Coordinates of C-alpha atoms in Angstrom, one line a residue:
M1 CA -21.9 3.4 -34.8
Q2 CA -22.7 2.3 -31.3
K3 CA -24.1 4.6 -28.6
I4 CA -24.8 4.2 -24.9
V5 CA -28.1 5.2 -23.4
V6 CA -28.3 6.0 -19.7
T7 CA -31.6 6.5 -17.8
G8 CA -31.3 8.5 -14.6
G9 CA -32.3 6.7 -11.6
G10 CA -31.7 6.1 -7.9
P11 CA -28.5 5.6 -5.9
L12 CA -26.0 2.9 -7.1
D13 CA -25.3 0.2 -4.6
G14 CA -23.0 -2.8 -4.7
E15 CA -19.5 -4.1 -5.4
V16 CA -17.4 -3.7 -8.6
R17 CA -14.2 -5.5 -9.5
I18 CA -11.5 -3.2 -10.8
S19 CA -9.6 -4.3 -13.9
G20 CA -5.9 -4.0 -14.7
A21 CA -4.6 -0.5 -15.4
K22 CA -4.8 0.6 -19.1
N23 CA -2.0 3.1 -18.5
A24 CA 0.3 0.4 -17.0
V25 CA -0.4 -2.5 -19.4
L26 CA 0.4 -0.6 -22.6
P27 CA 4.0 0.3 -21.8
I28 CA 4.5 -3.1 -20.2
L29 CA 3.4 -4.9 -23.4
C30 CA 5.9 -2.7 -25.3
A31 CA 8.6 -3.6 -22.8
T32 CA 8.3 -7.3 -23.7
L33 CA 10.2 -6.4 -26.9
L34 CA 13.3 -6.1 -24.8
A35 CA 13.4 -9.7 -23.7
D36 CA 15.0 -12.6 -25.5
E37 CA 12.5 -15.1 -24.0
P38 CA 8.6 -15.2 -23.8
V39 CA 7.0 -12.9 -21.3
E40 CA 3.6 -13.5 -19.7
I41 CA 1.5 -10.5 -18.6
R42 CA -1.5 -11.1 -16.2
N43 CA -4.5 -9.0 -15.2
V44 CA -4.7 -7.6 -18.7
P45 CA -7.9 -5.6 -19.3
H46 CA -10.0 -6.4 -22.4
L47 CA -9.7 -3.0 -24.1
H48 CA -9.5 -1.6 -27.6
D49 CA -6.1 -0.1 -26.8
V50 CA -4.7 -3.5 -25.7
R51 CA -5.9 -5.0 -28.9
T52 CA -4.2 -2.2 -30.9
I53 CA -0.9 -2.7 -29.1
A54 CA -1.2 -6.5 -29.6
R55 CA -1.7 -5.9 -33.4
L56 CA 1.3 -3.6 -33.4
L57 CA 3.6 -6.1 -31.7
G58 CA 2.3 -8.8 -34.0
G59 CA 3.0 -6.6 -37.0
L60 CA 6.6 -6.3 -35.7
G61 CA 6.8 -10.1 -35.8
A62 CA 6.3 -11.0 -32.2
G63 CA 4.2 -14.0 -31.3
I64 CA 1.1 -13.0 -29.4
G65 CA -1.2 -15.3 -27.4
H66 CA -4.2 -13.6 -25.7
D67 CA -6.4 -15.6 -23.3
R68 CA -9.2 -13.1 -22.7
E69 CA -11.0 -15.3 -20.2
A70 CA -7.9 -15.5 -18.0
S71 CA -6.9 -11.9 -18.7
V72 CA -3.4 -13.0 -19.8
V73 CA -1.3 -12.0 -22.8
R74 CA 1.8 -13.9 -23.7
V75 CA 4.4 -12.3 -26.0
D76 CA 7.3 -14.1 -27.7
P77 CA 9.7 -11.3 -28.9
R78 CA 12.2 -13.7 -30.4
T79 CA 10.5 -13.6 -33.8
V80 CA 10.5 -9.8 -34.2
D81 CA 11.7 -9.1 -37.7
S82 CA 10.4 -5.6 -38.4
H83 CA 11.2 -2.3 -36.8
L84 CA 8.4 -0.3 -38.4
A85 CA 5.4 0.9 -36.4
P86 CA 3.0 2.1 -39.2
Y87 CA 0.7 5.1 -39.3
D88 CA -2.4 3.0 -39.6
L89 CA -1.9 1.6 -36.1
V90 CA -0.1 4.4 -34.3
R91 CA -2.5 7.1 -35.4
T92 CA -5.3 5.7 -33.2
M93 CA -3.3 5.5 -30.0
R94 CA -0.6 7.7 -28.6
A95 CA 0.9 4.9 -26.5
S96 CA 2.2 3.2 -29.7
V97 CA 5.2 5.6 -29.6
L98 CA 6.4 3.5 -26.6
V99 CA 7.8 0.9 -29.0
L100 CA 10.5 3.4 -29.9
G101 CA 12.8 2.9 -26.9
P102 CA 12.5 -1.0 -26.9
L103 CA 13.1 -1.3 -30.6
L104 CA 16.0 1.0 -30.5
A105 CA 17.6 -0.6 -27.5
K106 CA 17.1 -4.2 -28.6
H107 CA 17.5 -4.0 -32.4
G108 CA 19.4 -0.7 -32.9
T109 CA 16.8 0.8 -35.2
A110 CA 13.2 2.0 -35.1
E111 CA 10.8 3.7 -37.4
V112 CA 7.7 4.9 -35.6
S113 CA 4.9 7.0 -37.0
L114 CA 4.0 10.1 -35.1
P115 CA 1.2 9.1 -32.8
G116 CA -2.5 10.0 -32.4
G117 CA -4.9 9.4 -29.6
C118 CA -7.4 11.6 -27.7
A119 CA -7.4 15.2 -29.0
I120 CA -6.9 16.8 -25.5
G121 CA -3.7 18.7 -26.3
S122 CA -0.6 18.8 -28.4
R123 CA 1.5 16.4 -26.2
P124 CA 4.6 16.7 -28.5
V125 CA 7.1 13.8 -28.9
D126 CA 10.1 16.1 -28.6
L127 CA 10.9 14.8 -25.1
H128 CA 10.9 11.2 -26.3
I129 CA 13.3 12.2 -29.1
K130 CA 15.6 14.2 -26.9
A131 CA 15.8 11.4 -24.4
M132 CA 16.8 8.9 -27.1
E133 CA 19.5 11.4 -28.3
A134 CA 20.8 11.7 -24.8
L135 CA 21.4 7.9 -24.9
G136 CA 23.4 8.3 -28.1
A137 CA 20.8 7.6 -30.8
E138 CA 20.6 9.5 -34.1
V139 CA 17.0 10.6 -34.5
A140 CA 15.3 12.3 -37.4
V141 CA 11.6 13.1 -38.1
E142 CA 10.9 12.6 -41.8
H143 CA 7.6 12.2 -43.7
G144 CA 5.6 11.8 -40.4
Y145 CA 7.9 9.1 -38.9
I146 CA 10.4 9.1 -36.1
K147 CA 13.5 7.4 -37.5
A148 CA 16.1 6.4 -34.9
R149 CA 19.3 4.4 -35.1
A150 CA 22.1 3.4 -32.7
R151 CA 24.7 0.7 -32.7
R152 CA 24.2 0.3 -29.0
L153 CA 22.6 2.9 -26.7
R154 CA 24.9 4.4 -24.1
G155 CA 24.0 5.4 -20.6
G156 CA 23.7 9.1 -20.0
N157 CA 22.1 11.8 -17.8
F158 CA 18.8 13.3 -18.9
T159 CA 16.7 15.9 -17.1
F160 CA 13.2 16.4 -18.3
P161 CA 12.3 20.1 -18.7
M162 CA 8.7 19.1 -17.8
V163 CA 7.3 15.9 -16.3
S164 CA 6.2 13.4 -19.0
V165 CA 4.9 10.0 -18.2
G166 CA 5.3 8.6 -21.7
A167 CA 8.8 9.9 -22.3
T168 CA 9.9 8.7 -18.8
E169 CA 8.6 5.2 -19.8
N170 CA 10.3 5.3 -23.1
V171 CA 13.8 6.3 -21.8
L172 CA 13.4 3.8 -18.8
M173 CA 12.9 0.9 -21.2
A174 CA 15.7 2.0 -23.6
A175 CA 18.1 2.5 -20.7
A176 CA 17.5 -1.0 -19.5
L177 CA 19.7 -2.5 -22.3
A178 CA 22.0 0.6 -22.7
E179 CA 25.7 0.3 -22.0
G180 CA 26.5 1.9 -18.7
T181 CA 24.4 3.9 -16.2
T182 CA 21.5 6.2 -17.0
V183 CA 20.2 8.9 -14.6
I184 CA 16.8 10.3 -15.3
D185 CA 15.9 13.5 -13.4
N186 CA 12.5 15.1 -13.1
A187 CA 11.0 11.7 -14.0
A188 CA 7.3 11.1 -13.8
C189 CA 6.3 9.4 -10.4
E190 CA 3.0 7.8 -11.4
P191 CA 2.2 4.3 -10.1
E192 CA 2.2 3.1 -13.7
I193 CA 6.0 4.0 -13.9
V194 CA 6.6 1.9 -10.8
D195 CA 4.6 -1.0 -12.4
L196 CA 6.7 -0.8 -15.6
A197 CA 9.9 -0.8 -13.5
D198 CA 8.6 -3.8 -11.6
C199 CA 8.1 -5.7 -14.8
L200 CA 11.5 -4.8 -16.1
L201 CA 13.1 -5.9 -12.8
A202 CA 11.3 -9.2 -13.1
M203 CA 12.9 -9.5 -16.6
G204 CA 16.4 -8.9 -15.1
A205 CA 16.8 -5.1 -15.3
D206 CA 18.7 -3.0 -12.7
I207 CA 16.6 0.0 -11.7
E208 CA 16.5 2.2 -8.6
G209 CA 14.2 5.1 -7.7
A210 CA 11.1 4.3 -9.8
G211 CA 8.3 6.4 -8.3
T212 CA 10.6 9.2 -7.4
P213 CA 11.9 12.2 -9.5
R214 CA 15.3 10.5 -10.0
I215 CA 15.5 7.0 -11.6
V216 CA 18.9 5.3 -12.0
V217 CA 19.1 2.5 -14.5
R218 CA 22.2 0.3 -14.9
G219 CA 22.1 -1.3 -18.3
V220 CA 22.4 -5.0 -18.6
E221 CA 23.4 -7.3 -21.5
R222 CA 20.1 -9.1 -21.8
L223 CA 16.6 -9.3 -20.4
H224 CA 15.0 -12.7 -19.9
G225 CA 11.4 -13.9 -19.8
A226 CA 9.1 -13.3 -16.8
T227 CA 5.6 -13.2 -15.5
H228 CA 4.1 -9.9 -14.3
H229 CA 0.7 -9.0 -12.8
V230 CA -0.5 -5.6 -13.8
I231 CA -1.7 -3.2 -11.1
A232 CA -5.3 -2.2 -10.7
D233 CA -6.5 0.8 -12.7
R234 CA -6.7 3.8 -10.4
I235 CA -8.7 5.8 -12.9
E236 CA -11.3 3.1 -13.4
T237 CA -11.5 2.9 -9.6
G238 CA -11.9 6.6 -9.2
T239 CA -14.6 6.7 -11.8
F240 CA -16.8 4.0 -10.1
L241 CA -16.3 5.7 -6.7
V242 CA -17.5 9.0 -8.2
A243 CA -20.4 7.1 -9.6
G244 CA -21.4 6.1 -6.1
A245 CA -20.9 9.6 -4.8
I246 CA -22.8 11.4 -7.6
T247 CA -25.8 9.1 -7.2
R248 CA -25.8 9.5 -3.4
G249 CA -25.2 5.7 -3.1
R250 CA -22.7 3.2 -1.8
V251 CA -20.1 1.6 -4.1
V252 CA -17.3 -0.8 -3.1
A253 CA -14.4 -1.1 -5.5
T254 CA -12.7 -4.5 -5.0
H255 CA -9.2 -5.6 -6.2
A256 CA -8.2 -2.0 -6.1
R257 CA -4.9 -0.2 -5.1
P258 CA -5.9 2.4 -2.5
D259 CA -2.3 3.6 -2.1
T260 CA -2.4 5.0 -5.7
L261 CA -5.5 7.1 -5.0
D262 CA -4.7 9.4 -2.1
A263 CA -5.7 12.6 -3.9
V264 CA -8.9 11.2 -5.3
I265 CA -10.0 9.7 -2.0
G266 CA -9.3 13.0 -0.3
K267 CA -11.5 14.9 -2.7
L268 CA -14.3 12.3 -2.3
A269 CA -14.1 12.8 1.5
D270 CA -14.2 16.6 0.9
A271 CA -17.4 16.0 -1.1
G272 CA -19.0 14.5 1.9
A273 CA -18.5 10.8 1.3
D274 CA -17.8 8.3 4.0
V275 CA -14.7 6.6 2.6
S276 CA -13.3 3.4 4.2
I277 CA -10.4 1.1 3.1
D278 CA -10.0 -2.6 3.9
G279 CA -7.1 -4.1 2.1
D280 CA -7.8 -3.9 -1.6
R281 CA -11.4 -2.7 -1.0
I282 CA -12.4 0.9 -1.1
T283 CA -15.9 1.9 0.0
V284 CA -17.6 5.2 -0.8
D285 CA -20.9 5.7 1.0
M286 CA -22.9 9.0 0.6
Q287 CA -25.8 7.7 2.8
G288 CA -28.3 9.5 0.6
R289 CA -26.6 12.9 1.0
R290 CA -26.1 15.4 -1.9
P291 CA -22.4 15.8 -2.5
R292 CA -20.6 19.1 -1.8
A293 CA -18.7 20.9 -4.5
V294 CA -14.9 20.6 -4.4
D295 CA -12.1 22.6 -5.8
I296 CA -9.5 20.8 -7.9
V297 CA -6.1 21.5 -9.4
T298 CA -4.8 18.8 -11.7
E299 CA -1.1 18.0 -11.1
P300 CA 1.4 15.2 -11.9
H301 CA 1.3 12.3 -9.4
P302 CA 1.0 12.4 -6.4
G303 CA -1.3 15.4 -7.1
F304 CA -4.8 15.2 -8.4
P305 CA -4.8 13.2 -11.8
T306 CA -5.9 15.0 -14.9
D307 CA -7.6 11.7 -15.9
M308 CA -10.1 12.2 -13.1
Q309 CA -10.9 15.9 -13.8
A310 CA -13.9 15.3 -16.1
Q311 CA -15.5 12.9 -13.6
F312 CA -15.3 15.3 -10.7
M313 CA -16.6 18.1 -13.0
A314 CA -19.7 15.9 -13.5
L315 CA -19.9 15.5 -9.7
N316 CA -19.7 19.3 -9.2
C317 CA -22.5 19.8 -11.7
V318 CA -25.1 18.4 -9.2
A319 CA -23.2 19.2 -6.0
E320 CA -24.2 21.7 -3.3
G321 CA -22.3 24.9 -3.8
T322 CA -19.7 26.1 -6.3
G323 CA -16.4 24.4 -7.2
T324 CA -13.4 25.4 -9.4
I325 CA -11.4 23.1 -11.5
D326 CA -7.9 24.2 -12.8
E327 CA -6.5 22.0 -15.6
T328 CA -2.8 22.4 -15.6
I329 CA -1.7 19.3 -17.6
F330 CA -3.5 19.6 -20.9
E331 CA -4.5 22.8 -22.6
N332 CA -7.6 21.4 -24.4
R333 CA -9.2 19.2 -21.8
F334 CA -12.5 21.1 -21.2
M335 CA -14.2 19.8 -24.4
H336 CA -16.8 17.9 -22.3
V337 CA -18.0 21.2 -20.8
N338 CA -20.4 22.0 -23.7
E339 CA -21.8 18.5 -23.6
L340 CA -22.5 18.8 -19.8
M341 CA -24.1 22.1 -20.4
R342 CA -26.5 20.4 -22.8
L343 CA -27.7 18.4 -19.8
G344 CA -28.3 21.6 -17.8
A345 CA -25.0 22.1 -16.1
D346 CA -23.9 25.6 -15.0
I347 CA -20.3 25.9 -16.0
A348 CA -18.2 29.0 -16.9
I349 CA -14.7 28.7 -18.5
D350 CA -11.9 31.3 -18.0
G351 CA -8.7 30.1 -19.5
N352 CA -7.7 26.9 -17.8
R353 CA -10.3 27.3 -15.0
A354 CA -13.8 26.0 -15.0
T355 CA -16.2 27.3 -12.4
V356 CA -19.1 24.9 -11.8
R357 CA -22.2 25.9 -9.9
G358 CA -24.2 23.0 -8.7
V359 CA -27.7 22.7 -9.9
A360 CA -30.6 20.8 -8.3
S361 CA -31.0 18.4 -11.3
L362 CA -29.9 17.7 -14.8
S363 CA -32.1 16.7 -17.8
G364 CA -31.2 13.9 -20.2
A365 CA -30.3 14.8 -23.8
P366 CA -28.2 13.5 -26.7
V367 CA -24.5 14.3 -26.2
M368 CA -21.2 13.5 -27.9
A369 CA -18.1 12.0 -26.3
T370 CA -14.9 14.0 -27.2
D371 CA -12.3 11.9 -25.5
L372 CA -11.9 8.9 -23.2
R373 CA -12.5 10.5 -19.8
A374 CA -15.1 12.9 -21.1
S375 CA -17.1 9.8 -22.1
A376 CA -17.0 8.6 -18.5
S377 CA -18.1 12.1 -17.2
L378 CA -21.2 12.0 -19.5
I379 CA -22.2 8.6 -18.3
L380 CA -21.9 9.8 -14.7
A381 CA -24.0 12.9 -15.5
G382 CA -26.5 10.7 -17.2
L383 CA -26.9 8.5 -14.1
V384 CA -28.4 11.5 -12.2
A385 CA -30.2 13.3 -15.1
D386 CA -33.9 13.1 -15.5
G387 CA -34.9 10.9 -18.4
E388 CA -32.5 9.4 -21.0
T389 CA -29.0 10.6 -22.0
T390 CA -27.7 9.2 -25.3
I391 CA -23.9 9.3 -25.7
D392 CA -22.5 9.1 -29.2
R393 CA -18.9 8.3 -30.3
I394 CA -18.4 5.9 -27.4
Y395 CA -15.4 4.3 -29.2
H396 CA -13.4 6.5 -26.9
L397 CA -14.9 4.7 -24.0
D398 CA -13.9 1.3 -25.1
R399 CA -10.2 2.4 -25.3
G400 CA -10.0 2.6 -21.5
Y401 CA -13.0 1.0 -19.7
E402 CA -13.6 -2.7 -19.6
R403 CA -17.3 -3.6 -19.9
I404 CA -18.3 -0.4 -18.2
E405 CA -22.1 -0.7 -18.9
E406 CA -22.0 -4.3 -17.5
K407 CA -20.2 -3.2 -14.4
L408 CA -22.5 -0.2 -13.9
S409 CA -25.6 -2.4 -14.4
G410 CA -24.3 -4.6 -11.6
L411 CA -24.5 -1.6 -9.3
G412 CA -28.1 -0.9 -10.3
A413 CA -27.6 1.6 -13.1
I414 CA -30.0 1.6 -16.1
I415 CA -27.6 1.6 -19.0
R416 CA -27.5 -0.1 -22.3
R417 CA -25.5 -0.1 -25.6
I418 CA -27.3 0.3 -28.9
D419 CA -26.3 0.4 -32.6

């Protein structure tokens, strides 16, 4: 099993190119199943999760062409001849459940294994099922599979009792080919929802309100082929900007989307960073200063993203003062705390609140990654820890960060991957 070894050093300095968004490209690839012509997706990051979705689509019968050098995936959905998403693939990645809506809308039937993914909370699929039922589907859960059927989905009104990004994406895709109009209330507002809607619009869908709590979808008879460019990954962007801040350095994120990062940029400024924006470039410059501790409450977009919580906890570990972090999205997303404490962090947990008292320095040690964003937080802590930090179970990392050690090395980090 591979590991990453980080040697603490001086401030990072330089530019890093941001990849396409993991959380946008996965539903977009699933959405290609709705078309009756080939679809080309550009700015696709080279990630384990992308390969898993490509294998899943290929297993359904779709033609898959992946030009990794050009970051392009071409999907031909005309050859789809299966409606089964098996456990062996779905168990490794929760986003696989996003084939449910497209298969049901396009083919009238779907059989999708209950999903897996990072163990950061229960994240039930109930909302996905209820949304499909609201569009007229018959759905049952049997032997670990969601089995859904509908002659043709019908438009309807559905109000989410709680905000769910994945369920919003699933019902948005299903409604695109449903008969009549669908109104989705209390919809997720994340930029990745908007990007999915933009792709569907390019394919001929009729959608209004993506990015707001109410989305209106007028079903169409067919969706055609299209070319779509995936938005920049706001979480990768935030992670590299925090890397600059935690090391008291200067990092410029290029090909980014600053408009998707207001909450993160605001907290970096609160931490004492000089933040400047020039088009698609975001610069964080600490000018050698020690960061200040910040208080964080995770919330659905446009609030502070839960996917940046672990990285800012690492920042608080070496910051001046004490910061609190309230995790309101996932009930089990403090698993990285014990690993950070192995490096010398001072963290106290009380329910869903972590109180982090900044220390003068951390010391390198062997640690274990527990989920995707926890992996990133341990790398960030390793960048400022004395000596070497060895991070085990980094397969989590490869699910969501493209060539992270190569990109960090380009900024001056001492980091390597070992077997």
